[in-house]
Coordinates of C-alpha atoms and ligand atoms in Angstrom, one line a residue:
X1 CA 44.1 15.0 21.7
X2 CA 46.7 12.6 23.3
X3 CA 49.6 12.2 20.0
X4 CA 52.7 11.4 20.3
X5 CA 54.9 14.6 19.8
X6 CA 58.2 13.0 18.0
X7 CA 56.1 10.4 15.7
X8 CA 54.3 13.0 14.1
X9 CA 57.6 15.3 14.2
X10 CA 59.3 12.3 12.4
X11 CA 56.3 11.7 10.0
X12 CA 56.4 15.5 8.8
X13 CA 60.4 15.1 8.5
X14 CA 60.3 11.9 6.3
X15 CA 58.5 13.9 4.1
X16 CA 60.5 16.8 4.0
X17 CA 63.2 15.1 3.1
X18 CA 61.5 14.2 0.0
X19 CA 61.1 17.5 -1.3
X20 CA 64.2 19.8 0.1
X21 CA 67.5 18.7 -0.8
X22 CA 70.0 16.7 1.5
X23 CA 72.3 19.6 2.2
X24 CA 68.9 22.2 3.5
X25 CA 67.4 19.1 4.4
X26 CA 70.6 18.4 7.2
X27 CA 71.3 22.2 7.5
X28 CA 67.9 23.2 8.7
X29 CA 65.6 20.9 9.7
X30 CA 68.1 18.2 11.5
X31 CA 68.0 19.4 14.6
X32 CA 64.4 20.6 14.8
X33 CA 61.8 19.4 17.2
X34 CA 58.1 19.6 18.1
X35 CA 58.0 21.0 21.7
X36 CA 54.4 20.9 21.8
X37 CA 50.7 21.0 20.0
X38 CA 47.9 23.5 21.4
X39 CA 44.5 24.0 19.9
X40 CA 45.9 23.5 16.3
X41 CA 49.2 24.7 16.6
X42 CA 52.7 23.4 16.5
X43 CA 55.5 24.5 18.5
X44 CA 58.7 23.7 16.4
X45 CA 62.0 24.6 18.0
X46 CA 65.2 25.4 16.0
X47 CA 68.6 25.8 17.4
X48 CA 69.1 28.8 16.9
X49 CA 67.6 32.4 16.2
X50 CA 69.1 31.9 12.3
X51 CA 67.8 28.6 11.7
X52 CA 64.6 29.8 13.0
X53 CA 64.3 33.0 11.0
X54 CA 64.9 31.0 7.8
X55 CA 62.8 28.1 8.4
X56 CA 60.4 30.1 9.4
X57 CA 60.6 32.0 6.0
X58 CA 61.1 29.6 3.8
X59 CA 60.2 26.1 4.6
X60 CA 56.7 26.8 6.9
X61 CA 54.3 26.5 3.9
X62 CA 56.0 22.8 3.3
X63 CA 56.0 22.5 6.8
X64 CA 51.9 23.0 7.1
X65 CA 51.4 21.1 4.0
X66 CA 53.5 18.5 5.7
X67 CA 51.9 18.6 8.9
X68 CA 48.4 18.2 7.7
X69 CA 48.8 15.2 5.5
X70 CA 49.3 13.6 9.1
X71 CA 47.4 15.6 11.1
X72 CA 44.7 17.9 9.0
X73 CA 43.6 19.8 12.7
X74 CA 47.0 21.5 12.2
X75 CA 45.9 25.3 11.5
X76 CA 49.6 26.7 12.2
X77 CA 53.0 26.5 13.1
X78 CA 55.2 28.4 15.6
X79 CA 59.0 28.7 15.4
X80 CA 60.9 29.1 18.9
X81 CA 64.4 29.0 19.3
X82 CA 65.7 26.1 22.2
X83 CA 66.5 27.3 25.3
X84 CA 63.5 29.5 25.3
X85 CA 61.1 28.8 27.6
X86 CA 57.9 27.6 26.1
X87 CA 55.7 29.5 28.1
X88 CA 57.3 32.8 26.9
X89 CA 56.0 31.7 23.1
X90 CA 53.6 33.9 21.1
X91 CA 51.1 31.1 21.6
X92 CA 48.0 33.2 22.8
X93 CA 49.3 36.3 23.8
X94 CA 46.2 38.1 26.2
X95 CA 45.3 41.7 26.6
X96 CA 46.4 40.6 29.9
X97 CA 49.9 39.4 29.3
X98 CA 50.5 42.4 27.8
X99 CA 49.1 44.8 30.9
X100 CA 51.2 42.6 33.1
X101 CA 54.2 43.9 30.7
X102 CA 53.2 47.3 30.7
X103 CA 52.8 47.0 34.5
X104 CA 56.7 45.4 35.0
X105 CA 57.7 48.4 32.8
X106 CA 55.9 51.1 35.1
X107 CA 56.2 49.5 38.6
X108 CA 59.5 50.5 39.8
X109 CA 57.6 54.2 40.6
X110 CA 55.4 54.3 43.5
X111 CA 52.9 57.8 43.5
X112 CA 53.9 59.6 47.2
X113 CA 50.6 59.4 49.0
X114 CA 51.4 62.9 51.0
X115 CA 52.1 64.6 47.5
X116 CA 50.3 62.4 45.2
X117 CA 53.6 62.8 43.2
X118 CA 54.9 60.0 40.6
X119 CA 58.4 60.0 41.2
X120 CA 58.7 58.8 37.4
X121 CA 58.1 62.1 35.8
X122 CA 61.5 64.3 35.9
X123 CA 62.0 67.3 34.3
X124 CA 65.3 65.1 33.1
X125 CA 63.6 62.9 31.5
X126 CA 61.1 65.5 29.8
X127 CA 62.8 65.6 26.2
X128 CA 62.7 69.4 25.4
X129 CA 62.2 70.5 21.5
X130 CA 60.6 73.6 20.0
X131 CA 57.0 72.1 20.7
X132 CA 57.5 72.3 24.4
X133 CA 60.7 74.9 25.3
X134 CA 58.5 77.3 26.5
X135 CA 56.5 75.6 29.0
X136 CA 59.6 74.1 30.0
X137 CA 61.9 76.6 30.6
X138 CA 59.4 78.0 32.5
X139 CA 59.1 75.0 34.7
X140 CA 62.9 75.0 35.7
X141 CA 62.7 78.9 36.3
X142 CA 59.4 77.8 38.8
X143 CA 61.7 75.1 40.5
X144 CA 64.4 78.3 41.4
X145 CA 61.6 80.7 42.2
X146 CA 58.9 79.2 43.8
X147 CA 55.8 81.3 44.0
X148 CA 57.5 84.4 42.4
X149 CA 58.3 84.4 39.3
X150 CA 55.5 82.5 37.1
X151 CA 52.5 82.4 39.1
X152 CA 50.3 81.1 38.5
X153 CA 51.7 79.2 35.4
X154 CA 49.0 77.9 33.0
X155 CA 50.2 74.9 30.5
X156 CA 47.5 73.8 27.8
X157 CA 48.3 71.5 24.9
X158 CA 46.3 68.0 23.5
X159 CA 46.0 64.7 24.6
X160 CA 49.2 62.8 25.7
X161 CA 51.6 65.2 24.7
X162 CA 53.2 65.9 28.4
X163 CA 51.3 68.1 30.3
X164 CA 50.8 65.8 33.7
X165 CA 54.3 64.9 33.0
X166 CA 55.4 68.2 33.0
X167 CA 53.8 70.0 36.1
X168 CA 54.8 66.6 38.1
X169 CA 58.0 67.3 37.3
X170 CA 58.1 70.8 38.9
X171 CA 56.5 68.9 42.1
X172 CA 59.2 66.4 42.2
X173 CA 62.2 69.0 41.4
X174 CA 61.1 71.1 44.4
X175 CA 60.9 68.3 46.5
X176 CA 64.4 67.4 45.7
X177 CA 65.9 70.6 45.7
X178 CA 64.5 71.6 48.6
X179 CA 64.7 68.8 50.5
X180 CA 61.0 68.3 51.3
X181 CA 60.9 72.1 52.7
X182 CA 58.6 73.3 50.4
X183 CA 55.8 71.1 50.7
X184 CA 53.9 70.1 47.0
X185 CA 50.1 69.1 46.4
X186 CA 49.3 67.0 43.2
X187 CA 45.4 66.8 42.1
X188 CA 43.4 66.0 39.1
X189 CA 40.2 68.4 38.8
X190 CA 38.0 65.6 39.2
X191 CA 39.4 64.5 42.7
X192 CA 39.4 67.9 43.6
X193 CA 35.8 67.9 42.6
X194 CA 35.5 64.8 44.1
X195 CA 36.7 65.8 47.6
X196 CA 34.8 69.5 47.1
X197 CA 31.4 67.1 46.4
X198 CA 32.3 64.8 49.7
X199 CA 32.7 67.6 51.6
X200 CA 29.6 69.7 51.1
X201 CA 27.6 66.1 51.5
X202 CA 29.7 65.5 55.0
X203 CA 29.4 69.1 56.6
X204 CA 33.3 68.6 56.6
X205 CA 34.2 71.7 54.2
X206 CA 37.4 72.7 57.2
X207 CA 38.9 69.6 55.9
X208 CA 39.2 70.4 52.5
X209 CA 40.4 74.0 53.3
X210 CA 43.1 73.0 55.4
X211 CA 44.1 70.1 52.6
X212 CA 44.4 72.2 50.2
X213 CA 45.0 75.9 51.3
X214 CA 47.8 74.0 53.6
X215 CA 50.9 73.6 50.7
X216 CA 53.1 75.8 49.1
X217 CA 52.5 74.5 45.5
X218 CA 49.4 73.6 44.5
X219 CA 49.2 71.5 41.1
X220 CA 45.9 70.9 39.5
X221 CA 45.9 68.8 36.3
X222 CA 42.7 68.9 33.5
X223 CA 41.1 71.9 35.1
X224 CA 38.6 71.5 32.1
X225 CA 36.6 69.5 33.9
X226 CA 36.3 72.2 37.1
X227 CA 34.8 74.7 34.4
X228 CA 30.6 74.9 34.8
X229 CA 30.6 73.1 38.2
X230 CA 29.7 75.7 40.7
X231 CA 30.6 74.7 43.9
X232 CA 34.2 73.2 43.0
X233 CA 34.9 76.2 41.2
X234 CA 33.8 78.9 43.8
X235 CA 35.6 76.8 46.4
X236 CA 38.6 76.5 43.9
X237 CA 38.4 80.4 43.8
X238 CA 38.5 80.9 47.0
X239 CA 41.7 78.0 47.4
X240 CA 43.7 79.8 44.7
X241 CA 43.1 83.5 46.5
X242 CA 44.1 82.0 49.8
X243 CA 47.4 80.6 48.1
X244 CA 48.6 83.4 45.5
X245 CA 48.0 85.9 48.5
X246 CA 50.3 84.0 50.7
X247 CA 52.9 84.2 47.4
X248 CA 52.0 80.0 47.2
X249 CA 52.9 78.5 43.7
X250 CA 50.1 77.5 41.8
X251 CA 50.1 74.9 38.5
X252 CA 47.8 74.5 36.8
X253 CA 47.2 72.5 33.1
X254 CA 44.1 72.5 30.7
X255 CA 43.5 71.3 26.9
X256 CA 42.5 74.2 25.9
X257 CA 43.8 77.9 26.6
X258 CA 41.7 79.6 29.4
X259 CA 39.7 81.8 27.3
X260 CA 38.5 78.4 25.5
X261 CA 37.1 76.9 28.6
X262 CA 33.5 78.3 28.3
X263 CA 32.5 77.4 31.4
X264 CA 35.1 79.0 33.0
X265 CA 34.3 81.9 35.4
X266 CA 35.4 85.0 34.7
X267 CA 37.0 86.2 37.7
X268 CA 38.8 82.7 37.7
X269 CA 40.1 83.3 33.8
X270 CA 41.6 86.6 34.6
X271 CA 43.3 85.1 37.3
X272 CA 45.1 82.7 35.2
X273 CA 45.4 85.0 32.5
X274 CA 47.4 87.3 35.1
X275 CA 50.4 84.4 35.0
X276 CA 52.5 83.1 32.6
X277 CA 50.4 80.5 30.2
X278 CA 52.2 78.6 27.9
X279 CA 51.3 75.8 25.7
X280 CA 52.4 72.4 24.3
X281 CA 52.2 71.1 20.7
X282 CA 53.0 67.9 18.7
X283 CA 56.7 66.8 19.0
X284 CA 58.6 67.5 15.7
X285 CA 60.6 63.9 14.4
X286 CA 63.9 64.4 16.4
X287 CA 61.7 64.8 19.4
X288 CA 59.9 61.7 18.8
X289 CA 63.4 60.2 18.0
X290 CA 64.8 61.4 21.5
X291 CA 61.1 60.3 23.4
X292 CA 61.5 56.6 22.3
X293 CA 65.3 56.0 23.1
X294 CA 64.7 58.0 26.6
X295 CA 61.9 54.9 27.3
X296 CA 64.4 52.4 26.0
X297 CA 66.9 53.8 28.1
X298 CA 64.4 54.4 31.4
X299 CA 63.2 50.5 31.1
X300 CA 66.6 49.5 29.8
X301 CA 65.3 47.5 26.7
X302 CA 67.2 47.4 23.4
X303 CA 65.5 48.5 19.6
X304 CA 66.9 48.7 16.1
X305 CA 67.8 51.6 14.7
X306 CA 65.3 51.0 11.9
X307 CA 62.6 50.5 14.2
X308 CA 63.0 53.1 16.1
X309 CA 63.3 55.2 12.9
X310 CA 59.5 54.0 11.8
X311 CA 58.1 54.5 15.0
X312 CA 59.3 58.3 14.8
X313 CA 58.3 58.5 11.5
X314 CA 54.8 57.3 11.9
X315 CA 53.1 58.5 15.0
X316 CA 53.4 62.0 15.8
X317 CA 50.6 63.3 17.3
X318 CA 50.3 61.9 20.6
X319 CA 53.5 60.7 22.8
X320 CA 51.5 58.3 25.0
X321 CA 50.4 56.9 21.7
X322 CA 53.7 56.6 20.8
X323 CA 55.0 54.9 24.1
X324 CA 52.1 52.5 24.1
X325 CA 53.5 51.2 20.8
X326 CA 56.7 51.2 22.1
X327 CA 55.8 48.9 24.7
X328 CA 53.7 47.0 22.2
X329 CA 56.9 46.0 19.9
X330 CA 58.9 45.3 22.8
X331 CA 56.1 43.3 24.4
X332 CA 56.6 41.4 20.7
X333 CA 60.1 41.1 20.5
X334 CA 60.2 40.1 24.5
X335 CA 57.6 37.1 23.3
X336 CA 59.6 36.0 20.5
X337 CA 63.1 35.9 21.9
X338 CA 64.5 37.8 19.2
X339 CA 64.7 41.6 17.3
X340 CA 61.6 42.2 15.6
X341 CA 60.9 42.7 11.9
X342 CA 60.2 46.2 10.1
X343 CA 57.1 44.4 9.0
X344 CA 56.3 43.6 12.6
X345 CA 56.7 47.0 13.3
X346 CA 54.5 48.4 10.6
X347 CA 52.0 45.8 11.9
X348 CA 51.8 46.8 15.1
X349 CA 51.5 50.5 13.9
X350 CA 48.8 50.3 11.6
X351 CA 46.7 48.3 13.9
X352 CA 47.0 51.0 16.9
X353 CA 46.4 53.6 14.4
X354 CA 42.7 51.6 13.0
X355 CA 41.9 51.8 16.8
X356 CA 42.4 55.1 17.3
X357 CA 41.1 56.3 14.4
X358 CA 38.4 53.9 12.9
X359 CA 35.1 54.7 14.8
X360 CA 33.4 51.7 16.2
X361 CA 30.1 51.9 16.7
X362 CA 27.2 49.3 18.5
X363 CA 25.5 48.2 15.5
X364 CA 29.1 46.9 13.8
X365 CA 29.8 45.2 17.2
X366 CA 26.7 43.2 17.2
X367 CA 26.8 42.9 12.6
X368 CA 30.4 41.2 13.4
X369 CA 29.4 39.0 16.0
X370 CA 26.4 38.0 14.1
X371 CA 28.5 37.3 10.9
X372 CA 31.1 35.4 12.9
X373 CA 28.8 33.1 14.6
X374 CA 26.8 32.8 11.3
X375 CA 23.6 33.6 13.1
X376 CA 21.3 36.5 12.8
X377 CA 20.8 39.7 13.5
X378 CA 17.6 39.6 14.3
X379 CA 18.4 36.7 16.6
X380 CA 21.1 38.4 18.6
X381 CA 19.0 41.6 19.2
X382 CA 15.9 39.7 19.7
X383 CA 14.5 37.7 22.7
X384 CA 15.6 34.5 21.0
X385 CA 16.5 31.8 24.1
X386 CA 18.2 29.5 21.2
X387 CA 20.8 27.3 22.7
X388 CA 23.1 28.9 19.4
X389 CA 22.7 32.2 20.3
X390 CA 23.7 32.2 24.3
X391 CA 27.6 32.5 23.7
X392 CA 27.2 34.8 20.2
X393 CA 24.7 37.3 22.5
X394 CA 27.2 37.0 26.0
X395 CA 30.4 38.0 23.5
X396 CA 28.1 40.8 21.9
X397 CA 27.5 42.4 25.1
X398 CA 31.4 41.7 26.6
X399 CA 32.2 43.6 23.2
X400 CA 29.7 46.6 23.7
X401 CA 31.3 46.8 27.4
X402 CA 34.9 46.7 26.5
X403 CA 35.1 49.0 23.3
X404 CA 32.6 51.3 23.7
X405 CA 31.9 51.3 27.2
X406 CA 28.2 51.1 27.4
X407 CA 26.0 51.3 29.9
X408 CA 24.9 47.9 31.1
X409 CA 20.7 48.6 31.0
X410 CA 21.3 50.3 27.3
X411 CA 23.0 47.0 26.5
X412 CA 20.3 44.8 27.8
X413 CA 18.0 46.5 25.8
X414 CA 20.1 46.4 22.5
X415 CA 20.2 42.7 22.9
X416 CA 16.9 41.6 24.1
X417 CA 17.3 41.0 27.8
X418 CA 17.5 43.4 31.2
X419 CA 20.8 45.2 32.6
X420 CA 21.4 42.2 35.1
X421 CA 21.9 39.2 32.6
X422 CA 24.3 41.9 30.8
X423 CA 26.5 42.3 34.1
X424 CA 26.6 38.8 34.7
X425 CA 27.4 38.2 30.9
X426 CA 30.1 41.0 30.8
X427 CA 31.6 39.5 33.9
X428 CA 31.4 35.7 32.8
X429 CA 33.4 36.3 29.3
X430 CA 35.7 38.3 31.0
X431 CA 37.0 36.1 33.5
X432 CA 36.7 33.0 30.8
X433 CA 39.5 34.9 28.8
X434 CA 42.1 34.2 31.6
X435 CA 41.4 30.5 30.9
X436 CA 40.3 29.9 28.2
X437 CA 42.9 30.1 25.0
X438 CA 40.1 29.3 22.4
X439 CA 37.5 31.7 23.2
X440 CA 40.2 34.9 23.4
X441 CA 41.1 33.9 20.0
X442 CA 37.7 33.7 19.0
X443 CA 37.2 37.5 20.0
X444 CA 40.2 38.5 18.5
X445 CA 39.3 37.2 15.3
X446 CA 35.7 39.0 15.7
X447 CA 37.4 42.4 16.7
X448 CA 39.1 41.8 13.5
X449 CA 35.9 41.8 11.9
X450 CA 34.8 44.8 13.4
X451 CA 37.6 47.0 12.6
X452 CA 37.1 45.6 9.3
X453 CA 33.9 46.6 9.1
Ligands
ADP501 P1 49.0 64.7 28.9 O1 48.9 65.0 30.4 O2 49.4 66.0 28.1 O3 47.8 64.1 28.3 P2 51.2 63.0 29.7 O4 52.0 63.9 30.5 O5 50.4 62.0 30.4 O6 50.3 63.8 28.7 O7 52.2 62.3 28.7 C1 51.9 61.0 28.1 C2 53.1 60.2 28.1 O8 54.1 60.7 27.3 C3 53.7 60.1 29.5 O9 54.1 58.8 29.8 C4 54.9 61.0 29.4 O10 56.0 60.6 30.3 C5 55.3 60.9 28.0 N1 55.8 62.2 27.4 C6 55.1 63.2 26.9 N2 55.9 64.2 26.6 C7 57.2 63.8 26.8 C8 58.4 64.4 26.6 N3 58.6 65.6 26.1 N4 59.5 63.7 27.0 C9 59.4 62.5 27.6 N5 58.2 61.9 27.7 C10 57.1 62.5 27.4
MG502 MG1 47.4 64.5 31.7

């Protein structure tokens, strides 16, 4: 749509002046400009952050109506503030964009290949509060008394609420303290697993023994998932004997206490059960309070008290939940070039929360993309080869993929066709979203559906 920007800008203003007065009229709307038109949406540009809040507030609905007695493809308007760069503005703002944020945010720390440490998780920057005192006091007693005093030590507590964090942190203090004398070992249980599995296939179980049996602190994270597989856990056995008889620290963390892993051998249990075992549990409101302003302060980014005070006050059971919020509104105010609203906030809230707690299932998917395209069905599921319903079926099965993680054959099947026209289809939408503005919005809007549902 080739238009010229400042005609349609001055048509719009002509009319405005008929219906504000001359003082609001010269006040506000003076030194406005259209900085550009995308897919339906204008870019106006104030002078300043208060010219832009009020407008904004106050004159947009005359504004649209304005717009779209020249222009009736006009669907919205966006307010920036000059000087802001026009690519920064809340045009279509991708699941991408955002990761690349969350990326910028996280990429000063580097894991240490030789410990598989994250030099981002301190025991200083582990906010301490009665959910958590326990396990960590015992951490900072560990860092003085390596392999004596709490061994092994046994931390369980739910999802997100600072178990890896915590038993990275005793890695990383020894390492300081001792200056890389005491040598620290990180795993998760399913790349211990992993490495057990490779080994048996390879012939190569030495290498493992000496990885493994070869530290003085060995940290294993989720050990959950060890419980019930044989191998890894007799080979585990024998790794933990090797270390606690050579007076090695071991750490270990779980979801659930030891005597709730079902799968857990015996013999293994009572080992853990012959350390200290202490567990986690949600963070209290000053905690929450202290956890946001410690990310503020650790990515050096700037919130309202007010917001900070309704983040605190509404999530509470799951700090990573909390942080990704966090990063969320400052993703929004970063966007926008200015504080955000408590309204914002609340938004932002209220949608993580309908994720996390609104089950989707496949059947909604597929209901919502059939209701947006205003097709069938019957058609999507079917072996229909209608022109109409290629794009519907390709954004059904990119949906099926993303949220619920589906196998690819099971969604050929749900949608009429084999595993390999759902890869390619999974693949093809998901590289289009880079590009293509119109087509993430249209999958936004059906998501909104869904959730809806
Ligand atoms: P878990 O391993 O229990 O699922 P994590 O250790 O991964 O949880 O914690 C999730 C996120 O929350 C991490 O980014 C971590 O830094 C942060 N976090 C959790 N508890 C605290 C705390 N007490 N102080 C500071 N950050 C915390
Ligand atoms: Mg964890």
């Amino acid at each position: 749509m080739e238009k010229n920007l400042d005609t349609l800008w001055h048509s719009i203003l002509s009319e405005m002046e008929t219906q504000l007065s001359r003082a609001n009229f010269a006040t506000w709307l003076k030194n406005s400009r259209l900085a550009d038109e995308k897919e339906g949406t204008l870019f106006v540009v104030l002078p300043n952050n208060f010219a832009k809040e009020w407008v904004e507030n106050k004159y947009q609905k005359n504004l649209l109506g304005a717009a779209r007695n020249f222009d009736d493809s006009v669907k919205k308007l966006e307010f920036l503030v000059s000087g802001q760069k026009l690519d920064l503005a809340p045009r279509k703002v991708s699941a991408t964009d955002f990761n690349k944020f969350e990326n910028k945010i996280n990429l000063e720390f580097q894991t240490d290949p030789e410990t598989n440490l994250n030099p981002r998780y301190t025991l200083n920057s582990f906010v301490v509060g009665s959910s958590n005192e326990l396990a960590f006091s015992a951490a900072s007693a560990i860092v003085q008394n390596v392999g004596s005093k709490y061994n092994p030590f046994f931390v369980y507590g739910g999802v997100g609420l600072g178990k890896t964090h915590l038993i990275q942190a005793i890695g990383n203090e020894i390492k300081a303290h001792y200056r890389g004398k005491i040598k620290s070992k990180y795993v998760s249980s399913e790349k211990f697993t992993s490495d057990v599995v490779w080994a048996i296939r390879n012939r190569r179980m030495e290498d493992i023994k000496k990885k493994y049996r070869d530290v003085d602190v060995l940290i294993i994270d989720d050990i959950q998932f060890i419980g019930g597989k044989e191998k890894t856990e007799e080979e585990f056995f024998h790794t933990f004997n090797t270390l606690y008889e050579n007076n090695k620290q071991i750490i270990i963390s779980s979801d659930r206490p030891p005597q709730s892993i079902p799968t857990l051998e015996e013999r293994l249990r009572s080992r853990f059960e012959g350390g200290l075992i202490a567990d986690i549990v949600y963070p209290e409101y000053e905690m929450r309070t202290a956890i946001i302003k410690g990310k503020l302060q650790e990515s050096n980014r700037e919130l309202g008290d007010a917001a900070i005070d309704l983040i605190a006050r509404k999530v509470k059971k799951n700090v990573r939940e909390l942080e990704g919020i966090l990063n969320k509104i400052l993703f929004h105010q970063e966007m926008r070039g200015a504080p955000v609203t408590e309204k914002v906030v609340e938004e932002i809230i209220e949608k993580a929360a309908q994720n996390f707690t609104r089950r989707v299932n496949d059947s909604q998917i597929i209901k919502s993309v059939a209701e947006f395209y205003n097709v069938s069905v019957g058609d999507l599921e079917g072996h229909v080869r209608k022109k109409e319903i290629v794009e519907p079926r390709q954004i059904a099965m990119y949906l099926l993929r993303d949220m619920l993680d589906m196998s690819y054959p099971y969604i050929g099947e749900k949608l009429g066709k084999d595993h390999t026209t759902a890869i390619h289809a999974v693949k093809k939408i998901d590289q289009e979203i880079e590009r293509n503005s119109l087509l993430n919005q249209k999958i936004i809007s059906i998501k909104e559906l869904i959730f809806r549902a």
